[in-house]
mmCIF file of C-alpha atoms in Angstrom:
data_model
loop_
_atom_site.group_PDB
_atom_site.id
_atom_site.type_symbol
_atom_site.label_atom_id
_atom_site.label_comp_id
_atom_site.label_asym_id
_atom_site.label_seq_id
_atom_site.Cartn_x
_atom_site.Cartn_y
_atom_site.Cartn_z
ATOM 1 C CA UNK A 1 -0.214 -0.219 -0.129
ATOM 2 C CA UNK A 2 1.923 3.472 -1.353
ATOM 3 C CA UNK A 3 1.935 6.107 1.695
ATOM 4 C CA UNK A 4 -0.074 9.235 0.783
ATOM 5 C CA UNK A 5 1.231 12.604 2.391
ATOM 6 C CA UNK A 6 -1.838 14.839 4.191
ATOM 7 C CA UNK A 7 -1.096 18.588 4.935
ATOM 8 C CA UNK A 8 -3.934 19.671 7.831
ATOM 9 C CA UNK A 9 -3.330 24.006 7.035
ATOM 10 C CA UNK A 10 -5.634 27.027 7.946
ATOM 11 C CA UNK A 11 -6.633 29.716 10.130
ATOM 12 C CA UNK A 12 -8.791 27.395 12.541
ATOM 13 C CA UNK A 13 -7.904 25.535 15.320
ATOM 14 C CA UNK A 14 -7.196 21.537 14.421
ATOM 15 C CA UNK A 15 -4.339 21.084 12.551
ATOM 16 C CA UNK A 16 -2.335 19.418 15.111
ATOM 17 C CA UNK A 17 -5.299 17.530 17.039
ATOM 18 C CA UNK A 18 -6.503 16.517 13.574
ATOM 19 C CA UNK A 19 -3.136 14.916 12.856
ATOM 20 C CA UNK A 20 -2.565 13.382 16.426
ATOM 21 C CA UNK A 21 -5.804 11.614 16.061
ATOM 22 C CA UNK A 22 -4.884 10.259 12.625
ATOM 23 C CA UNK A 23 -1.761 8.939 14.605
ATOM 24 C CA UNK A 24 -3.352 7.063 17.376
ATOM 25 C CA UNK A 25 -5.944 5.338 14.306
ATOM 26 C CA UNK A 26 -2.633 4.198 13.138
ATOM 27 C CA UNK A 27 -0.770 3.285 15.849
ATOM 28 C CA UNK A 28 -4.638 1.568 17.122
ATOM 29 C CA UNK A 29 -4.696 -0.632 13.649
ATOM 30 C CA UNK A 30 -0.273 -1.683 14.725
ATOM 31 C CA UNK A 31 0.991 0.887 12.353
ATOM 32 C CA UNK A 32 4.709 2.979 13.771
ATOM 33 C CA UNK A 33 4.521 6.337 14.552
ATOM 34 C CA UNK A 34 7.116 8.646 14.739
ATOM 35 C CA UNK A 35 5.885 12.182 15.516
ATOM 36 C CA UNK A 36 8.130 15.519 15.156
ATOM 37 C CA UNK A 37 7.081 18.806 15.830
ATOM 38 C CA UNK A 38 8.440 21.765 15.319
ATOM 39 C CA UNK A 39 8.695 25.565 17.795
ATOM 40 C CA UNK A 40 6.881 23.800 19.687
ATOM 41 C CA UNK A 41 8.579 22.550 23.382
ATOM 42 C CA UNK A 42 7.100 18.616 23.801
ATOM 43 C CA UNK A 43 5.047 20.405 26.850
ATOM 44 C CA UNK A 44 2.064 20.232 25.857
ATOM 45 C CA UNK A 45 -0.560 17.643 27.040
ATOM 46 C CA UNK A 46 -0.871 15.737 23.540
ATOM 47 C CA UNK A 47 2.850 15.177 23.733
ATOM 48 C CA UNK A 48 3.434 14.300 26.717
ATOM 49 C CA UNK A 49 0.052 11.659 26.081
ATOM 50 C CA UNK A 50 1.238 10.446 22.847
ATOM 51 C CA UNK A 51 5.422 9.335 23.904
ATOM 52 C CA UNK A 52 3.209 6.958 26.480
ATOM 53 C CA UNK A 53 1.482 5.622 23.396
ATOM 54 C CA UNK A 54 2.675 1.889 22.329
ATOM 55 C CA UNK A 55 3.782 1.746 18.835
ATOM 56 C CA UNK A 56 4.696 6.234 19.099
ATOM 57 C CA UNK A 57 7.735 7.396 18.832
ATOM 58 C CA UNK A 58 8.428 11.285 19.728
ATOM 59 C CA UNK A 59 11.003 13.233 18.621
ATOM 60 C CA UNK A 60 12.165 14.931 22.154
ATOM 61 C CA UNK A 61 12.908 19.075 20.990
ATOM 62 C CA UNK A 62 16.375 19.746 23.323
ATOM 63 C CA UNK A 63 16.689 23.209 22.036
ATOM 64 C CA UNK A 64 13.640 25.666 21.765
ATOM 65 C CA UNK A 65 14.432 29.387 19.899
ATOM 66 C CA UNK A 66 11.257 31.534 20.376
ATOM 67 C CA UNK A 67 9.169 33.249 18.103
ATOM 68 C CA UNK A 68 11.507 33.652 14.285
ATOM 69 C CA UNK A 69 10.734 37.718 13.997
ATOM 70 C CA UNK A 70 12.811 38.055 17.400
ATOM 71 C CA UNK A 71 15.733 36.246 16.866
ATOM 72 C CA UNK A 72 18.820 37.650 15.953
ATOM 73 C CA UNK A 73 20.970 36.217 12.616
ATOM 74 C CA UNK A 74 22.943 34.183 14.082
ATOM 75 C CA UNK A 75 19.325 32.367 16.793
ATOM 76 C CA UNK A 76 18.094 32.242 13.413
ATOM 77 C CA UNK A 77 21.705 30.395 11.682
ATOM 78 C CA UNK A 78 21.109 27.891 14.681
ATOM 79 C CA UNK A 79 17.677 27.787 14.334
ATOM 80 C CA UNK A 80 17.660 26.944 10.994
ATOM 81 C CA UNK A 81 21.024 24.934 11.421
ATOM 82 C CA UNK A 82 18.748 22.585 14.718
ATOM 83 C CA UNK A 83 15.538 21.997 13.033
ATOM 84 C CA UNK A 84 16.830 20.500 8.976
ATOM 85 C CA UNK A 85 19.555 18.823 11.336
ATOM 86 C CA UNK A 86 15.435 16.927 12.588
ATOM 87 C CA UNK A 87 14.200 17.172 9.378
ATOM 88 C CA UNK A 88 16.848 15.139 7.980
ATOM 89 C CA UNK A 89 16.743 12.697 10.519
ATOM 90 C CA UNK A 90 13.380 12.607 10.716
ATOM 91 C CA UNK A 91 12.715 10.874 6.831
ATOM 92 C CA UNK A 92 16.770 9.245 8.134
ATOM 93 C CA UNK A 93 14.171 6.972 10.502
ATOM 94 C CA UNK A 94 11.124 6.970 8.482
ATOM 95 C CA UNK A 95 12.292 3.494 6.773
ATOM 96 C CA UNK A 96 10.932 2.074 10.774
ATOM 97 C CA UNK A 97 7.662 3.831 10.922
ATOM 98 C CA UNK A 98 4.442 3.820 8.991
ATOM 99 C CA UNK A 99 3.847 6.592 9.727
ATOM 100 C CA UNK A 100 5.302 9.923 9.502
ATOM 101 C CA UNK A 101 3.834 13.280 11.697
ATOM 102 C CA UNK A 102 5.759 16.943 10.683
ATOM 103 C CA UNK A 103 3.810 19.315 12.962
ATOM 104 C CA UNK A 104 4.124 22.613 11.656
ATOM 105 C CA UNK A 105 6.589 22.023 8.441
ATOM 106 C CA UNK A 106 4.058 24.493 6.993
ATOM 107 C CA UNK A 107 5.544 27.527 9.743
ATOM 108 C CA UNK A 108 9.220 25.397 9.066
ATOM 109 C CA UNK A 109 9.114 26.575 6.041
ATOM 110 C CA UNK A 110 7.369 29.997 5.640
ATOM 111 C CA UNK A 111 9.868 30.835 8.527
ATOM 112 C CA UNK A 112 12.934 29.294 6.837
ATOM 113 C CA UNK A 113 13.920 27.400 9.376
ATOM 114 C CA UNK A 114 13.523 24.377 7.316
ATOM 115 C CA UNK A 115 13.718 24.788 2.965
ATOM 116 C CA UNK A 116 11.207 23.650 1.661
ATOM 117 C CA UNK A 117 12.353 22.699 -1.721
ATOM 118 C CA UNK A 118 14.656 19.917 0.711
ATOM 119 C CA UNK A 119 11.143 19.170 2.402
ATOM 120 C CA UNK A 120 9.653 18.150 -1.300
ATOM 121 C CA UNK A 121 13.288 15.889 -2.267
ATOM 122 C CA UNK A 122 12.459 14.310 1.100
ATOM 123 C CA UNK A 123 8.661 13.832 0.890
ATOM 124 C CA UNK A 124 9.828 12.779 -3.223
ATOM 125 C CA UNK A 125 12.700 10.696 -2.208
ATOM 126 C CA UNK A 126 10.884 9.234 0.953
ATOM 127 C CA UNK A 127 9.949 4.831 1.113
ATOM 128 C CA UNK A 128 7.472 4.249 -0.635
ATOM 129 C CA UNK A 129 4.996 3.426 1.821
ATOM 130 C CA UNK A 130 5.289 5.902 4.469
ATOM 131 C CA UNK A 131 2.220 8.302 4.955
ATOM 132 C CA UNK A 132 3.355 11.410 6.213
ATOM 133 C CA UNK A 133 1.579 13.502 7.711
ATOM 134 C CA UNK A 134 2.628 18.371 7.430
ATOM 135 C CA UNK A 135 0.254 20.904 9.020
ATOM 136 C CA UNK A 136 0.674 23.830 9.248
ATOM 137 C CA UNK A 137 -0.776 27.942 8.606
ATOM 138 C CA UNK A 138 0.436 28.953 4.541
ATOM 139 C CA UNK A 139 1.419 26.528 2.966
ATOM 140 C CA UNK A 140 2.672 26.787 -1.140
ATOM 141 C CA UNK A 141 1.556 25.731 -4.012
ATOM 142 C CA UNK A 142 4.095 23.838 -4.537
ATOM 143 C CA UNK A 143 2.977 21.918 -0.846
ATOM 144 C CA UNK A 144 -0.397 21.696 -1.738
ATOM 145 C CA UNK A 145 0.646 20.212 -5.496
ATOM 146 C CA UNK A 146 2.702 17.422 -3.929
ATOM 147 C CA UNK A 147 -0.198 16.691 -1.032
ATOM 148 C CA UNK A 148 -3.040 13.779 -1.414
ATOM 149 C CA UNK A 149 -4.657 14.699 1.118
ATOM 150 C CA UNK A 150 -5.481 18.890 2.044
ATOM 151 C CA UNK A 151 -7.579 19.603 4.631
ATOM 152 C CA UNK A 152 -8.567 23.751 5.790
ATOM 153 C CA UNK A 153 -9.699 24.550 9.041
ATOM 154 C CA UNK A 154 -11.163 27.463 9.276
ATOM 155 C CA UNK A 155 -11.257 30.002 12.032
ATOM 156 C CA UNK A 156 -14.759 31.627 12.479
ATOM 157 C CA UNK A 157 -15.000 32.408 15.846
ATOM 158 C CA UNK A 158 -12.294 31.980 18.817
ATOM 159 C CA UNK A 159 -12.107 33.800 22.073
ATOM 160 C CA UNK A 160 -8.062 34.806 21.346
ATOM 161 C CA UNK A 161 -10.206 37.505 19.301
ATOM 162 C CA UNK A 162 -11.876 38.304 22.840
ATOM 163 C CA UNK A 163 -8.643 38.176 24.789
ATOM 164 C CA UNK A 164 -8.740 34.682 26.239
ATOM 165 C CA UNK A 165 -4.842 33.136 25.986
ATOM 166 C CA UNK A 166 -4.323 29.116 25.373
ATOM 167 C CA UNK A 167 -6.003 27.520 27.074
ATOM 168 C CA UNK A 168 -3.851 23.763 29.055
ATOM 169 C CA UNK A 169 -5.757 20.695 28.087
ATOM 170 C CA UNK A 170 -7.515 22.472 25.960
ATOM 171 C CA UNK A 171 -4.858 24.937 23.308
ATOM 172 C CA UNK A 172 -1.800 23.421 24.289
#
């Protein structure tokens, strides 16, 4: 069975939730899942819960960099090196898994932390049976064209717009 590429994108809540729901479904069906999150520190509720699920392996973040627009040029270079190495490692290890989830991959591309051309090359050269999920906002036309599934989460209303901060267990 060939592996397909999924994109969960948009400005609405639920991109990561959908990706992790698929990871749970896959693990529950005996498939092996590798999860990599860009820009997240591994302290969210879902990351902690998934770390204990048989069949799901998470790639821990050993560094955090903050928001891309607050970084100095030196910090941006360090972040690019770090995130690019994580991406390469995830695809190297992909042959041992059935599903690879790259949470916030689009954000990594749009902020320049990961080269989109390299991500596209890794997708094209992955093991034939490896399913891949990419999440984040604003996927490029090239990423959309490379995907088999594209689902857009559209925000209609969100409490953040009324000043409600992200709540543990709901938004993170």
